[in-house]
Amino acid sequence: MLTRKQLDLLRFIQQRMQECGVPPSFDEMKDALDLKSKSGIHRLITALEERGFLRRLPNRARAIEVIRLPDALGRGPEAAEAAAASAPEPRRFTPSVVEGGLSKQPPASPSPAQPRAYEEFRGVSIPVMGRIAAGTPIAAIQNQSHSVTMSPDFLAGGEHYALEVRGDSMVEAGILDGDLVVIRKQETANTGDIIVALIDDEEATLKRLRRRGSSIALEAANPAYETRVLGPDRVRIQGRLVSLVRRY
């Protein structure tokens, strides 16, 4: 059974898909549900994904797909309101999912008539290179401490590494203290990308990249932190965020 907010969000996404052919942005969803921050939208989407109503597709903008609708929505808004009104108060949300676009849908079992290639199920070993600050920058990336195995579906092409997040400056982007971020190694990125930035060759931090003329702005996703604007000679891009793993 869904809560009222979950029903409202699912209805809004479905209506926007029918009208425009693309899902709404997180800002549009936040405004439609009258929420104060996008972190609430992240939690609602994750809850709907866990329950099999939505699916997020990796490495695509606005990659949200409505898989099914509850019976209440199918019978119209009056039935949906009645179902939401009778829903019990939600307990504290404790999902066990992989954030950052990873789907809860398990891979379908191969059938004898259509066997799937073994490589589809082979994991990729990603080195964990220490910790990264999502807050005040800390020492630069360390040497490899251990490795994690991931499905290639959650990776972009190229070489990858992982870092453990420390701090809360990216919470409104759905990145929490203790998460494991998977980074694609690259020296360039587009404005709006979440990147690993090396400052003055001694500090590493996880921030959203913004370009302001010839300067580089490292923007937090938490209003408690100020945006740092630096000269291009002080910042080196070490990679771009492609996936996120959360343990419970």
CSV table of C-alpha atoms in Angstrom, one decimal, residues 13-168:
chain,number,residue,atom,x,y,z
A,13,ILE,CA,4.9,11.4,-13.2
A,14,GLN,CA,2.4,9.4,-15.1
A,15,GLN,CA,0.4,12.5,-16.2
A,16,ARG,CA,3.6,14.3,-17.3
A,17,MET,CA,4.7,11.3,-19.3
A,18,GLN,CA,1.3,11.2,-21.1
A,19,GLU,CA,1.4,14.9,-21.8
A,20,CYS,CA,5.0,15.5,-22.8
A,21,GLY,CA,6.5,12.0,-23.4
A,22,VAL,CA,9.3,12.7,-20.8
A,23,PRO,CA,9.2,12.5,-17.0
A,24,PRO,CA,9.3,15.7,-14.9
A,25,SER,CA,12.5,17.0,-13.4
A,26,PHE,CA,13.2,16.7,-9.7
A,27,ASP,CA,12.6,20.4,-9.3
A,28,GLU,CA,9.2,20.0,-11.0
A,29,MET,CA,8.3,17.1,-8.8
A,30,LYS,CA,9.4,19.0,-5.6
A,31,ASP,CA,7.2,21.9,-6.5
A,32,ALA,CA,4.2,19.7,-7.5
A,33,LEU,CA,4.3,18.0,-4.1
A,34,ASP,CA,5.2,21.2,-2.2
A,35,LEU,CA,8.3,19.7,-0.7
A,36,LYS,CA,11.2,21.8,0.6
A,37,SER,CA,14.1,19.8,-0.9
A,38,LYS,CA,14.8,17.3,-3.6
A,39,SER,CA,16.0,14.8,-1.0
A,40,GLY,CA,12.3,14.1,-0.2
A,41,ILE,CA,11.7,13.3,-3.9
A,42,HIS,CA,14.7,10.9,-3.9
A,43,ARG,CA,13.2,9.0,-1.0
A,44,LEU,CA,9.7,8.8,-2.6
A,45,ILE,CA,11.2,7.6,-5.9
A,46,THR,CA,13.3,5.0,-4.1
A,47,ALA,CA,10.2,3.8,-2.2
A,48,LEU,CA,8.2,3.5,-5.5
A,49,GLU,CA,11.1,1.7,-7.1
A,50,GLU,CA,11.3,-0.8,-4.3
A,51,ARG,CA,7.6,-1.5,-4.6
A,52,GLY,CA,7.9,-2.1,-8.3
A,53,PHE,CA,6.0,1.0,-9.6
A,54,LEU,CA,9.0,2.8,-11.1
A,55,ARG,CA,12.3,1.9,-12.6
A,56,ARG,CA,15.3,4.2,-13.0
A,57,LEU,CA,17.6,3.6,-16.0
A,58,PRO,CA,21.3,4.2,-15.4
A,59,ASN,CA,23.4,6.9,-17.2
A,60,ARG,CA,20.4,8.8,-18.7
A,61,ALA,CA,19.0,12.1,-17.8
A,62,ARG,CA,15.4,12.0,-16.3
A,63,ALA,CA,15.6,8.2,-16.7
A,64,ILE,CA,12.4,7.3,-14.8
A,65,GLU,CA,10.0,4.7,-16.3
A,66,VAL,CA,6.5,3.9,-14.9
A,67,ILE,CA,6.2,0.1,-14.8
A,68,ARG,CA,2.7,-0.2,-13.3
A,69,LEU,CA,0.0,1.8,-11.5
A,70,PRO,CA,-1.8,0.8,-8.4
A,71,ASP,CA,-5.4,-0.3,-8.8
A,72,ALA,CA,-6.6,2.9,-7.1
A,73,LEU,CA,-5.0,5.1,-9.8
A,74,GLY,CA,-6.5,2.9,-12.5
A,75,ARG,CA,-10.0,3.6,-11.0
A,76,GLY,CA,-9.5,7.3,-11.0
A,77,PRO,CA,-8.5,10.1,-8.6
A,78,GLU,CA,-11.4,9.6,-6.2
A,79,ALA,CA,-10.4,6.0,-5.5
A,80,ALA,CA,-6.7,7.0,-5.3
A,81,GLU,CA,-7.6,9.6,-2.6
A,82,ALA,CA,-9.6,7.1,-0.7
A,83,ALA,CA,-6.8,4.6,-0.8
A,84,ALA,CA,-4.3,7.2,0.3
A,85,ALA,CA,-6.5,8.4,3.2
A,86,SER,CA,-6.8,4.9,4.5
A,87,ALA,CA,-3.1,4.2,4.3
A,88,PRO,CA,-1.3,3.8,7.6
A,89,GLU,CA,1.3,6.3,8.7
A,90,PRO,CA,4.6,5.3,7.0
A,91,ARG,CA,7.3,3.9,9.2
A,92,ARG,CA,10.8,5.3,9.0
A,93,PHE,CA,12.1,4.6,5.5
A,94,THR,CA,14.8,1.9,5.6
A,95,PRO,CA,15.4,0.7,2.0
A,96,SER,CA,18.0,-1.8,0.9
A,97,VAL,CA,18.6,-0.6,-2.6
A,98,VAL,CA,21.5,0.7,-4.6
A,99,GLU,CA,21.1,4.5,-5.2
A,100,GLY,CA,22.2,6.5,-8.3
A,101,GLY,CA,19.9,4.8,-10.8
A,102,LEU,CA,20.5,1.2,-9.9
A,103,SER,CA,17.3,-0.8,-10.4
A,104,LYS,CA,15.8,-3.2,-8.0
A,105,GLN,CA,14.5,-5.4,-10.8
A,106,PRO,CA,16.4,-8.7,-10.7
A,107,PRO,CA,17.6,-10.1,-14.0
A,108,ALA,CA,15.2,-12.5,-15.7
A,109,SER,CA,16.1,-16.2,-15.5
A,110,PRO,CA,17.5,-17.5,-18.7
A,111,SER,CA,15.2,-19.8,-20.6
A,112,PRO,CA,16.4,-23.0,-22.3
A,113,ALA,CA,15.1,-21.6,-25.6
A,114,GLN,CA,16.9,-18.3,-25.3
A,115,PRO,CA,20.2,-18.7,-23.3
A,116,ARG,CA,21.9,-15.5,-22.2
A,117,ALA,CA,25.6,-14.9,-22.5
A,118,TYR,CA,27.7,-15.6,-19.4
A,119,GLU,CA,29.4,-12.2,-19.7
A,120,GLU,CA,26.0,-10.5,-18.9
A,121,PHE,CA,26.3,-11.8,-15.3
A,122,ARG,CA,30.0,-11.3,-14.8
A,123,GLY,CA,30.8,-8.6,-12.3
A,124,VAL,CA,33.5,-6.0,-12.7
A,125,SER,CA,36.1,-5.4,-9.9
A,126,ILE,CA,36.3,-1.8,-9.0
A,127,PRO,CA,39.2,-0.6,-6.8
A,128,VAL,CA,38.3,1.5,-3.7
A,129,MET,CA,40.8,4.3,-3.4
A,130,GLY,CA,40.1,5.6,0.0
A,131,ARG,CA,37.8,8.5,1.0
A,132,ILE,CA,36.4,11.6,-0.6
A,133,ALA,CA,35.1,14.7,1.1
A,134,ALA,CA,31.5,15.8,0.5
A,135,GLY,CA,32.1,18.8,2.8
A,136,THR,CA,35.4,20.4,3.7
A,137,PRO,CA,38.1,19.0,1.3
A,138,ILE,CA,40.4,16.4,2.8
A,139,ALA,CA,43.7,14.9,1.7
A,140,ALA,CA,44.0,13.8,-1.9
A,141,ILE,CA,42.8,10.4,-3.0
A,142,GLN,CA,44.7,7.6,-1.2
A,143,ASN,CA,46.0,4.3,-2.5
A,144,GLN,CA,43.7,1.3,-3.1
A,145,SER,CA,42.3,-0.2,0.1
A,146,HIS,CA,40.1,-2.9,-1.3
A,147,SER,CA,37.7,-3.5,-4.2
A,148,VAL,CA,34.0,-4.0,-4.9
A,149,THR,CA,32.3,-6.0,-7.6
A,150,MET,CA,29.6,-4.3,-9.7
A,151,SER,CA,27.5,-5.2,-12.7
A,152,PRO,CA,28.8,-3.6,-15.9
A,153,ASP,CA,25.2,-2.3,-16.4
A,154,PHE,CA,26.0,0.3,-13.8
A,155,LEU,CA,29.2,1.5,-15.3
A,156,ALA,CA,30.1,3.8,-18.2
A,157,GLY,CA,32.8,2.9,-20.7
A,158,GLY,CA,36.4,3.4,-19.6
A,159,GLU,CA,38.3,3.0,-16.3
A,160,HIS,CA,36.6,3.3,-12.9
A,161,TYR,CA,37.4,3.6,-9.3
A,162,ALA,CA,35.3,4.0,-6.1
A,163,LEU,CA,35.6,6.3,-3.1
A,164,GLU,CA,33.9,6.3,0.3
A,165,VAL,CA,32.0,9.6,1.0
A,166,ARG,CA,32.7,11.6,4.1
A,167,GLY,CA,30.4,14.6,4.9
A,168,ASP,CA,27.0,15.8,4.0
